[in-house]
PDB file of C-alpha atoms in Angstrom:
ATOM      1  CA  MET W   1       6.872  22.187 -15.715  1.00 95.00           C
ATOM      2  CA  ILE W   2       3.974  24.629 -15.743  1.00 98.00           C
ATOM      3  CA  LEU W   3       4.064  25.272 -11.966  1.00 99.00           C
ATOM      4  CA  GLU W   4       7.141  25.152  -9.736  1.00 99.00           C
ATOM      5  CA  VAL W   5       7.088  25.815  -6.006  1.00 99.00           C
ATOM      6  CA  LYS W   6      10.429  26.081  -4.234  1.00 98.00           C
ATOM      7  CA  ASN W   7      11.008  26.126  -0.471  1.00 98.00           C
ATOM      8  CA  LEU W   8       7.799  27.915   0.494  1.00 98.00           C
ATOM      9  CA  ARG W   9       7.583  28.974   4.110  1.00 98.00           C
ATOM     10  CA  LYS W  10       4.662  30.751   5.758  1.00 98.00           C
ATOM     11  CA  THR W  11       4.090  31.488   9.428  1.00 97.00           C
ATOM     12  CA  PHE W  12       1.208  33.063  11.312  1.00 95.00           C
ATOM     13  CA  GLY W  13       2.550  34.427  14.567  1.00 92.00           C
ATOM     14  CA  GLY W  14       4.524  31.542  16.006  1.00 89.00           C
ATOM     15  CA  VAL W  15       2.686  28.890  14.002  1.00 94.00           C
ATOM     16  CA  VAL W  16       4.481  27.408  10.990  1.00 96.00           C
ATOM     17  CA  ALA W  17       1.806  26.805   8.338  1.00 98.00           C
ATOM     18  CA  LEU W  18       4.224  25.901   5.521  1.00 98.00           C
ATOM     19  CA  ASN W  19       7.737  24.642   6.140  1.00 98.00           C
ATOM     20  CA  ASN W  20      10.026  24.665   3.084  1.00 98.00           C
ATOM     21  CA  VAL W  21       7.466  23.038   0.779  1.00 98.00           C
ATOM     22  CA  SER W  22       8.660  22.279  -2.760  1.00 99.00           C
ATOM     23  CA  PHE W  23       6.960  20.539  -5.680  1.00 99.00           C
ATOM     24  CA  SER W  24       6.360  20.924  -9.409  1.00 98.00           C
ATOM     25  CA  VAL W  25       3.433  20.191 -11.718  1.00 99.00           C
ATOM     26  CA  LYS W  26       3.654  19.140 -15.356  1.00 98.00           C
ATOM     27  CA  ASN W  27       1.535  20.715 -18.067  1.00 98.00           C
ATOM     28  CA  GLN W  28      -1.894  18.988 -18.322  1.00 98.00           C
ATOM     29  CA  GLU W  29      -1.179  16.848 -15.260  1.00 98.00           C
ATOM     30  CA  ILE W  30      -3.662  15.985 -12.507  1.00 98.00           C
ATOM     31  CA  PHE W  31      -1.680  16.577  -9.311  1.00 99.00           C
ATOM     32  CA  VAL W  32      -3.405  15.917  -5.984  1.00 98.00           C
ATOM     33  CA  ILE W  33      -2.484  17.221  -2.533  1.00 98.00           C
ATOM     34  CA  ILE W  34      -3.729  15.238   0.461  1.00 97.00           C
ATOM     35  CA  GLY W  35      -3.175  15.341   4.200  1.00 94.00           C
ATOM     36  CA  PRO W  36      -5.022  15.602   7.509  1.00 92.00           C
ATOM     37  CA  ASN W  37      -6.973  18.725   8.431  1.00 90.00           C
ATOM     38  CA  GLY W  38      -4.669  21.588   9.384  1.00 91.00           C
ATOM     39  CA  SER W  39      -1.719  20.234   7.407  1.00 94.00           C
ATOM     40  CA  GLY W  40      -1.294  23.423   5.341  1.00 96.00           C
ATOM     41  CA  LYS W  41      -2.992  22.476   2.088  1.00 97.00           C
ATOM     42  CA  THR W  42      -5.342  25.448   1.783  1.00 95.00           C
ATOM     43  CA  THR W  43      -2.638  27.833   2.998  1.00 97.00           C
ATOM     44  CA  LEU W  44      -0.473  26.509   0.177  1.00 98.00           C
ATOM     45  CA  PHE W  45      -3.184  27.364  -2.368  1.00 98.00           C
ATOM     46  CA  ASN W  46      -3.585  30.806  -0.805  1.00 97.00           C
ATOM     47  CA  VAL W  47       0.136  31.530  -1.097  1.00 98.00           C
ATOM     48  CA  ILE W  48       0.411  30.239  -4.670  1.00 98.00           C
ATOM     49  CA  THR W  49      -2.512  32.390  -5.839  1.00 97.00           C
ATOM     50  CA  GLY W  50      -1.465  35.567  -4.051  1.00 97.00           C
ATOM     51  CA  PHE W  51      -3.935  35.683  -1.163  1.00 95.00           C
ATOM     52  CA  TYR W  52      -0.959  35.430   1.217  1.00 96.00           C
ATOM     53  CA  LYS W  53       2.658  36.406   0.640  1.00 96.00           C
ATOM     54  CA  PRO W  54       5.210  33.753   1.598  1.00 97.00           C
ATOM     55  CA  ASP W  55       7.852  34.491   4.215  1.00 97.00           C
ATOM     56  CA  GLU W  56      10.366  32.619   2.082  1.00 98.00           C
ATOM     57  CA  GLY W  57      10.423  30.707  -1.189  1.00 98.00           C
ATOM     58  CA  ILE W  58       9.710  31.218  -4.883  1.00 98.00           C
ATOM     59  CA  ILE W  59       6.773  30.306  -7.133  1.00 99.00           C
ATOM     60  CA  TYR W  60       7.180  30.003 -10.902  1.00 99.00           C
ATOM     61  CA  TYR W  61       4.276  29.742 -13.329  1.00 98.00           C
ATOM     62  CA  GLU W  62       5.150  29.015 -16.956  1.00 98.00           C
ATOM     63  CA  GLY W  63       8.719  30.023 -16.128  1.00 97.00           C
ATOM     64  CA  ARG W  64       7.733  33.394 -14.650  1.00 98.00           C
ATOM     65  CA  ASN W  65       8.342  34.333 -11.030  1.00 98.00           C
ATOM     66  CA  ILE W  66       4.870  35.103  -9.633  1.00 98.00           C
ATOM     67  CA  THR W  67       5.851  35.187  -5.958  1.00 98.00           C
ATOM     68  CA  GLY W  68       3.905  37.884  -4.148  1.00 92.00           C
ATOM     69  CA  LEU W  69       1.970  39.094  -7.194  1.00 96.00           C
ATOM     70  CA  PRO W  70      -1.604  40.226  -6.459  1.00 96.00           C
ATOM     71  CA  THR W  71      -4.302  37.628  -6.989  1.00 95.00           C
ATOM     72  CA  TRP W  72      -5.828  39.339 -10.020  1.00 92.00           C
ATOM     73  CA  LYS W  73      -2.504  39.411 -11.864  1.00 95.00           C
ATOM     74  CA  ILE W  74      -1.918  35.730 -11.176  1.00 97.00           C
ATOM     75  CA  ALA W  75      -5.435  34.944 -12.417  1.00 93.00           C
ATOM     76  CA  ARG W  76      -4.814  36.859 -15.640  1.00 92.00           C
ATOM     77  CA  LEU W  77      -1.761  34.693 -16.237  1.00 96.00           C
ATOM     78  CA  GLY W  78      -4.090  31.673 -16.233  1.00 96.00           C
ATOM     79  CA  LEU W  79      -3.630  30.318 -12.696  1.00 98.00           C
ATOM     80  CA  VAL W  80      -6.992  30.315 -10.895  1.00 96.00           C
ATOM     81  CA  ARG W  81      -8.329  28.627  -7.764  1.00 95.00           C
ATOM     82  CA  THR W  82     -11.750  27.564  -6.545  1.00 93.00           C
ATOM     83  CA  PHE W  83     -12.973  27.384  -2.963  1.00 88.00           C
ATOM     84  CA  GLN W  84     -14.459  24.532  -0.957  1.00 83.00           C
ATOM     85  CA  ASN W  85     -17.322  26.714   0.247  1.00 83.00           C
ATOM     86  CA  THR W  86     -18.917  28.044  -2.923  1.00 85.00           C
ATOM     87  CA  LYS W  87     -20.268  31.588  -2.852  1.00 87.00           C
ATOM     88  CA  PRO W  88     -22.164  32.321  -6.070  1.00 91.00           C
ATOM     89  CA  PHE W  89     -24.441  35.306  -6.511  1.00 92.00           C
ATOM     90  CA  LEU W  90     -27.571  33.474  -5.422  1.00 94.00           C
ATOM     91  CA  ASN W  91     -30.105  35.678  -7.199  1.00 95.00           C
ATOM     92  CA  LEU W  92     -28.271  35.595 -10.526  1.00 96.00           C
ATOM     93  CA  THR W  93     -28.526  32.835 -13.094  1.00 97.00           C
ATOM     94  CA  VAL W  94     -25.768  30.357 -13.817  1.00 97.00           C
ATOM     95  CA  LYS W  95     -24.920  32.229 -17.010  1.00 96.00           C
ATOM     96  CA  GLN W  96     -24.802  35.598 -15.251  1.00 95.00           C
ATOM     97  CA  ASN W  97     -22.525  34.212 -12.535  1.00 95.00           C
ATOM     98  CA  VAL W  98     -20.134  32.787 -15.099  1.00 95.00           C
ATOM     99  CA  LEU W  99     -20.181  35.952 -17.190  1.00 93.00           C
ATOM    100  CA  ILE W 100     -18.901  37.930 -14.197  1.00 89.00           C
ATOM    101  CA  GLY W 101     -15.796  35.746 -14.203  1.00 82.00           C
ATOM    102  CA  ALA W 102     -15.206  36.567 -17.862  1.00 86.00           C
ATOM    103  CA  LEU W 103     -15.600  40.348 -17.726  1.00 70.00           C
ATOM    104  CA  ALA W 104     -11.893  41.230 -17.746  1.00 68.00           C
ATOM    105  CA  THR W 105     -11.884  41.033 -21.549  1.00 72.00           C
ATOM    106  CA  THR W 106     -13.918  42.246 -24.537  1.00 78.00           C
ATOM    107  CA  LYS W 107     -17.696  41.715 -24.547  1.00 81.00           C
ATOM    108  CA  GLU W 108     -17.512  39.314 -27.484  1.00 83.00           C
ATOM    109  CA  ASN W 109     -14.738  37.276 -25.897  1.00 85.00           C
ATOM    110  CA  ALA W 110     -16.496  37.311 -22.516  1.00 88.00           C
ATOM    111  CA  LEU W 111     -19.649  35.837 -24.025  1.00 91.00           C
ATOM    112  CA  LYS W 112     -17.629  33.186 -25.860  1.00 91.00           C
ATOM    113  CA  ARG W 113     -15.683  32.242 -22.736  1.00 91.00           C
ATOM    114  CA  THR W 114     -18.892  32.090 -20.721  1.00 94.00           C
ATOM    115  CA  GLN W 115     -20.575  29.687 -23.113  1.00 95.00           C
ATOM    116  CA  GLU W 116     -17.497  27.478 -23.379  1.00 94.00           C
ATOM    117  CA  ALA W 117     -17.076  27.382 -19.594  1.00 95.00           C
ATOM    118  CA  ILE W 118     -20.721  26.480 -19.014  1.00 96.00           C
ATOM    119  CA  GLU W 119     -20.571  23.646 -21.531  1.00 95.00           C
ATOM    120  CA  LEU W 120     -17.249  22.308 -20.246  1.00 93.00           C
ATOM    121  CA  ALA W 121     -18.615  22.212 -16.689  1.00 94.00           C
ATOM    122  CA  GLY W 122     -21.758  20.397 -17.798  1.00 94.00           C
ATOM    123  CA  LEU W 123     -24.208  23.180 -16.939  1.00 96.00           C
ATOM    124  CA  LYS W 124     -25.626  23.941 -20.384  1.00 95.00           C
ATOM    125  CA  GLN W 125     -29.097  22.668 -19.461  1.00 95.00           C
ATOM    126  CA  LYS W 126     -29.140  24.824 -16.319  1.00 96.00           C
ATOM    127  CA  GLU W 127     -27.608  28.079 -17.560  1.00 96.00           C
ATOM    128  CA  HIS W 128     -30.824  30.054 -16.971  1.00 96.00           C
ATOM    129  CA  ARG W 129     -31.481  28.633 -13.519  1.00 97.00           C
ATOM    130  CA  LEU W 130     -30.853  30.822 -10.455  1.00 97.00           C
ATOM    131  CA  ALA W 131     -27.782  29.856  -8.437  1.00 96.00           C
ATOM    132  CA  LYS W 132     -29.853  29.534  -5.267  1.00 96.00           C
ATOM    133  CA  GLU W 133     -31.807  26.713  -6.930  1.00 97.00           C
ATOM    134  CA  LEU W 134     -28.723  24.593  -7.623  1.00 96.00           C
ATOM    135  CA  SER W 135     -27.705  21.429  -5.779  1.00 95.00           C
ATOM    136  CA  ILE W 136     -24.351  21.234  -3.971  1.00 93.00           C
ATOM    137  CA  GLN W 137     -22.920  19.354  -6.939  1.00 95.00           C
ATOM    138  CA  ASP W 138     -24.082  21.951  -9.441  1.00 96.00           C
ATOM    139  CA  ARG W 139     -22.783  24.801  -7.277  1.00 96.00           C
ATOM    140  CA  LYS W 140     -19.388  23.119  -7.374  1.00 95.00           C
ATOM    141  CA  LYS W 141     -19.683  22.877 -11.157  1.00 96.00           C
ATOM    142  CA  LEU W 142     -20.584  26.565 -11.225  1.00 96.00           C
ATOM    143  CA  GLU W 143     -17.456  27.362  -9.206  1.00 95.00           C
ATOM    144  CA  VAL W 144     -15.359  25.511 -11.796  1.00 96.00           C
ATOM    145  CA  SER W 145     -17.205  27.226 -14.642  1.00 96.00           C
ATOM    146  CA  ARG W 146     -16.548  30.677 -13.166  1.00 94.00           C
ATOM    147  CA  ALA W 147     -12.851  29.851 -12.911  1.00 94.00           C
ATOM    148  CA  LEU W 148     -12.757  28.604 -16.505  1.00 95.00           C
ATOM    149  CA  ALA W 149     -14.415  31.803 -17.725  1.00 93.00           C
ATOM    150  CA  THR W 150     -11.407  33.830 -16.581  1.00 92.00           C
ATOM    151  CA  GLY W 151      -9.356  32.056 -19.237  1.00 91.00           C
ATOM    152  CA  ALA W 152      -7.708  29.721 -16.730  1.00 94.00           C
ATOM    153  CA  LYS W 153      -5.114  27.289 -18.018  1.00 96.00           C
ATOM    154  CA  THR W 154      -4.374  25.821 -14.599  1.00 98.00           C
ATOM    155  CA  LEU W 155      -7.099  25.156 -12.030  1.00 98.00           C
ATOM    156  CA  LEU W 156      -6.450  24.785  -8.312  1.00 98.00           C
ATOM    157  CA  LEU W 157      -9.523  22.990  -6.957  1.00 97.00           C
ATOM    158  CA  ASP W 158     -10.106  22.955  -3.182  1.00 96.00           C
ATOM    159  CA  GLU W 159     -11.936  19.762  -2.154  1.00 94.00           C
ATOM    160  CA  PRO W 160     -14.259  19.485  -5.158  1.00 94.00           C
ATOM    161  CA  PHE W 161     -15.669  16.136  -3.949  1.00 94.00           C
ATOM    162  CA  ALA W 162     -16.592  17.287  -0.426  1.00 92.00           C
ATOM    163  CA  GLY W 163     -20.266  16.757   0.366  1.00 92.00           C
ATOM    164  CA  LEU W 164     -20.981  14.664  -2.736  1.00 94.00           C
ATOM    165  CA  ILE W 165     -22.507  11.186  -2.797  1.00 95.00           C
ATOM    166  CA  ASP W 166     -20.818   8.355  -4.712  1.00 95.00           C
ATOM    167  CA  GLU W 167     -22.772   8.892  -7.925  1.00 96.00           C
ATOM    168  CA  GLU W 168     -21.986  12.621  -7.904  1.00 96.00           C
ATOM    169  CA  ILE W 169     -18.309  11.918  -7.226  1.00 96.00           C
ATOM    170  CA  GLU W 170     -18.159   9.695 -10.306  1.00 96.00           C
ATOM    171  CA  GLU W 171     -19.748  12.440 -12.400  1.00 95.00           C
ATOM    172  CA  PHE W 172     -17.301  15.025 -11.075  1.00 96.00           C
ATOM    173  CA  LEU W 173     -14.389  12.707 -11.823  1.00 97.00           C
ATOM    174  CA  GLU W 174     -15.514  12.672 -15.446  1.00 96.00           C
ATOM    175  CA  LEU W 175     -15.692  16.471 -15.402  1.00 96.00           C
ATOM    176  CA  ILE W 176     -12.084  16.700 -14.228  1.00 96.00           C
ATOM    177  CA  LYS W 177     -10.964  14.188 -16.855  1.00 96.00           C
ATOM    178  CA  GLY W 178     -12.716  16.339 -19.449  1.00 95.00           C
ATOM    179  CA  LEU W 179     -10.865  19.424 -18.227  1.00 96.00           C
ATOM    180  CA  LYS W 180      -7.562  17.608 -18.686  1.00 96.00           C
ATOM    181  CA  LYS W 181      -8.552  16.501 -22.197  1.00 96.00           C
ATOM    182  CA  SER W 182      -9.352  20.115 -23.055  1.00 95.00           C
ATOM    183  CA  GLY W 183      -5.761  21.051 -22.190  1.00 96.00           C
ATOM    184  CA  LYS W 184      -6.111  22.185 -18.578  1.00 97.00           C
ATOM    185  CA  THR W 185      -3.693  21.440 -15.777  1.00 98.00           C
ATOM    186  CA  ILE W 186      -5.392  20.401 -12.538  1.00 98.00           C
ATOM    187  CA  VAL W 187      -4.048  20.712  -9.005  1.00 99.00           C
ATOM    188  CA  LEU W 188      -6.506  19.686  -6.347  1.00 97.00           C
ATOM    189  CA  ILE W 189      -6.770  19.336  -2.591  1.00 97.00           C
ATOM    190  CA  GLU W 190      -8.867  16.365  -1.583  1.00 95.00           C
ATOM    191  CA  HIS W 191      -9.878  14.213   1.394  1.00 91.00           C
ATOM    192  CA  VAL W 192     -11.982  11.663  -0.512  1.00 93.00           C
ATOM    193  CA  LEU W 193      -9.232   9.121  -1.079  1.00 92.00           C
ATOM    194  CA  LYS W 194     -11.248   6.787  -3.288  1.00 93.00           C
ATOM    195  CA  ALA W 195     -11.554   9.701  -5.727  1.00 95.00           C
ATOM    196  CA  VAL W 196      -7.843  10.501  -5.390  1.00 96.00           C
ATOM    197  CA  LYS W 197      -6.990   6.898  -6.237  1.00 96.00           C
ATOM    198  CA  LYS W 198      -9.039   7.102  -9.445  1.00 96.00           C
ATOM    199  CA  ILE W 199      -8.038  10.538 -10.721  1.00 96.00           C
ATOM    200  CA  SER W 200      -4.479  11.320  -9.582  1.00 97.00           C
ATOM    201  CA  GLU W 201      -1.359  11.039 -11.689  1.00 98.00           C
ATOM    202  CA  ARG W 202       0.863  12.117  -8.812  1.00 98.00           C
ATOM    203  CA  VAL W 203       0.075  12.743  -5.156  1.00 98.00           C
ATOM    204  CA  MET W 204       1.794  14.952  -2.585  1.00 98.00           C
ATOM    205  CA  VAL W 205       1.093  14.391   1.099  1.00 97.00           C
ATOM    206  CA  MET W 206       1.329  17.156   3.705  1.00 97.00           C
ATOM    207  CA  ASP W 207       1.325  17.063   7.501  1.00 95.00           C
ATOM    208  CA  ASN W 208       1.853  19.944   9.939  1.00 95.00           C
ATOM    209  CA  GLY W 209       3.026  22.253   7.161  1.00 97.00           C
ATOM    210  CA  ASN W 210       5.556  19.768   5.810  1.00 97.00           C
ATOM    211  CA  LYS W 211       5.648  17.759   2.610  1.00 98.00           C
ATOM    212  CA  ILE W 212       6.087  14.181   3.825  1.00 97.00           C
ATOM    213  CA  ALA W 213       5.684  12.155   0.619  1.00 97.00           C
ATOM    214  CA  GLU W 214       5.224  12.403  -3.141  1.00 98.00           C
ATOM    215  CA  GLY W 215       4.622   9.818  -5.845  1.00 98.00           C
ATOM    216  CA  SER W 216       1.824   7.739  -7.289  1.00 97.00           C
ATOM    217  CA  TYR W 217      -1.203   7.027  -5.100  1.00 96.00           C
ATOM    218  CA  ASP W 218      -0.110   3.432  -4.570  1.00 95.00           C
ATOM    219  CA  GLU W 219       3.372   4.583  -3.547  1.00 96.00           C
ATOM    220  CA  VAL W 220       2.394   7.245  -1.031  1.00 95.00           C
ATOM    221  CA  ILE W 221      -0.444   5.304   0.582  1.00 91.00           C
ATOM    222  CA  VAL W 222       1.960   2.653   1.942  1.00 90.00           C
ATOM    223  CA  ASN W 223       4.500   5.225   3.149  1.00 92.00           C
ATOM    224  CA  ASN W 224       5.013   4.925   6.919  1.00 90.00           C
ATOM    225  CA  LYS W 225       4.988   8.703   7.441  1.00 90.00           C
ATOM    226  CA  VAL W 226       1.697   8.959   5.581  1.00 92.00           C
ATOM    227  CA  ARG W 227       0.138   6.207   7.664  1.00 89.00           C
ATOM    228  CA  GLU W 228       1.300   7.914  10.859  1.00 87.00           C
ATOM    229  CA  ALA W 229      -0.186  11.223   9.680  1.00 87.00           C
ATOM    230  CA  TYR W 230      -3.530   9.544   9.001  1.00 78.00           C
ATOM    231  CA  LEU W 231      -3.555   7.561  12.259  1.00 58.00           C
ATOM    232  CA  GLY W 232      -7.138   7.458  13.434  1.00 52.00           C
ATOM    233  CA  GLU W 233      -8.512   8.549  10.040  1.00 54.00           C
ATOM    234  CA  THR W 234      -9.975   6.387   7.292  1.00 51.00           C
ATOM    235  CA  ILE W 235      -7.406   5.481   4.675  1.00 53.00           C
ATOM    236  CA  ILE W 236      -7.790   3.314   1.591  1.00 51.00           C
ATOM    237  CA  THR W 237      -5.180   0.652   0.976  1.00 51.00           C
ATOM    238  CA  PRO W 238      -4.246  -0.388  -2.565  1.00 47.00           C
TER     239      PRO W 238
END
């Protein structure tokens, strides 16, 4: 297992955001986390990547205890997250934005990483375009490219399909498949269940800070607890 999370607990005041959440991710796996809004998914990413310290629990990455390490140290180990709301440097080009993500290394290596990340994210034809000129889809690709440029081995993607039309979703699915083929491990939070059905190898479902199910998409989607959690929301049946 490349990532192991054991009994994570996080509270904010009297609110339990994560309640003894445990799961593990295999190397080069596509592992998807779903659940209603407010179920703790983004908080989980924030704790794993060092933005928040857990109240209890342990996180292992490649066998190393990374619990409570600062974000930059975790990133240097190869575990990097993206954000749903992209925030590129709008007046810089795609290439300049990506290069910033690669600067914690030698100049030669930074340039190499930048070019590889741009190509892997499918932005080669737009590398000299200003970020403010990009579509929502391309800004999401830029977010992935910036993460790749850090030397990431494992990507935590926060709702990469949000705001995309069907055609763009299909293109982004191919991007994620390409990342896996290149040797990356992918953990993603997602609400677009038709995309989850197509891309996931395993799915974990959260509700009110609790893990309520884990398995294949077809297994979790018929789970009674999952259906109760999604009551009133659109859900795709097998």
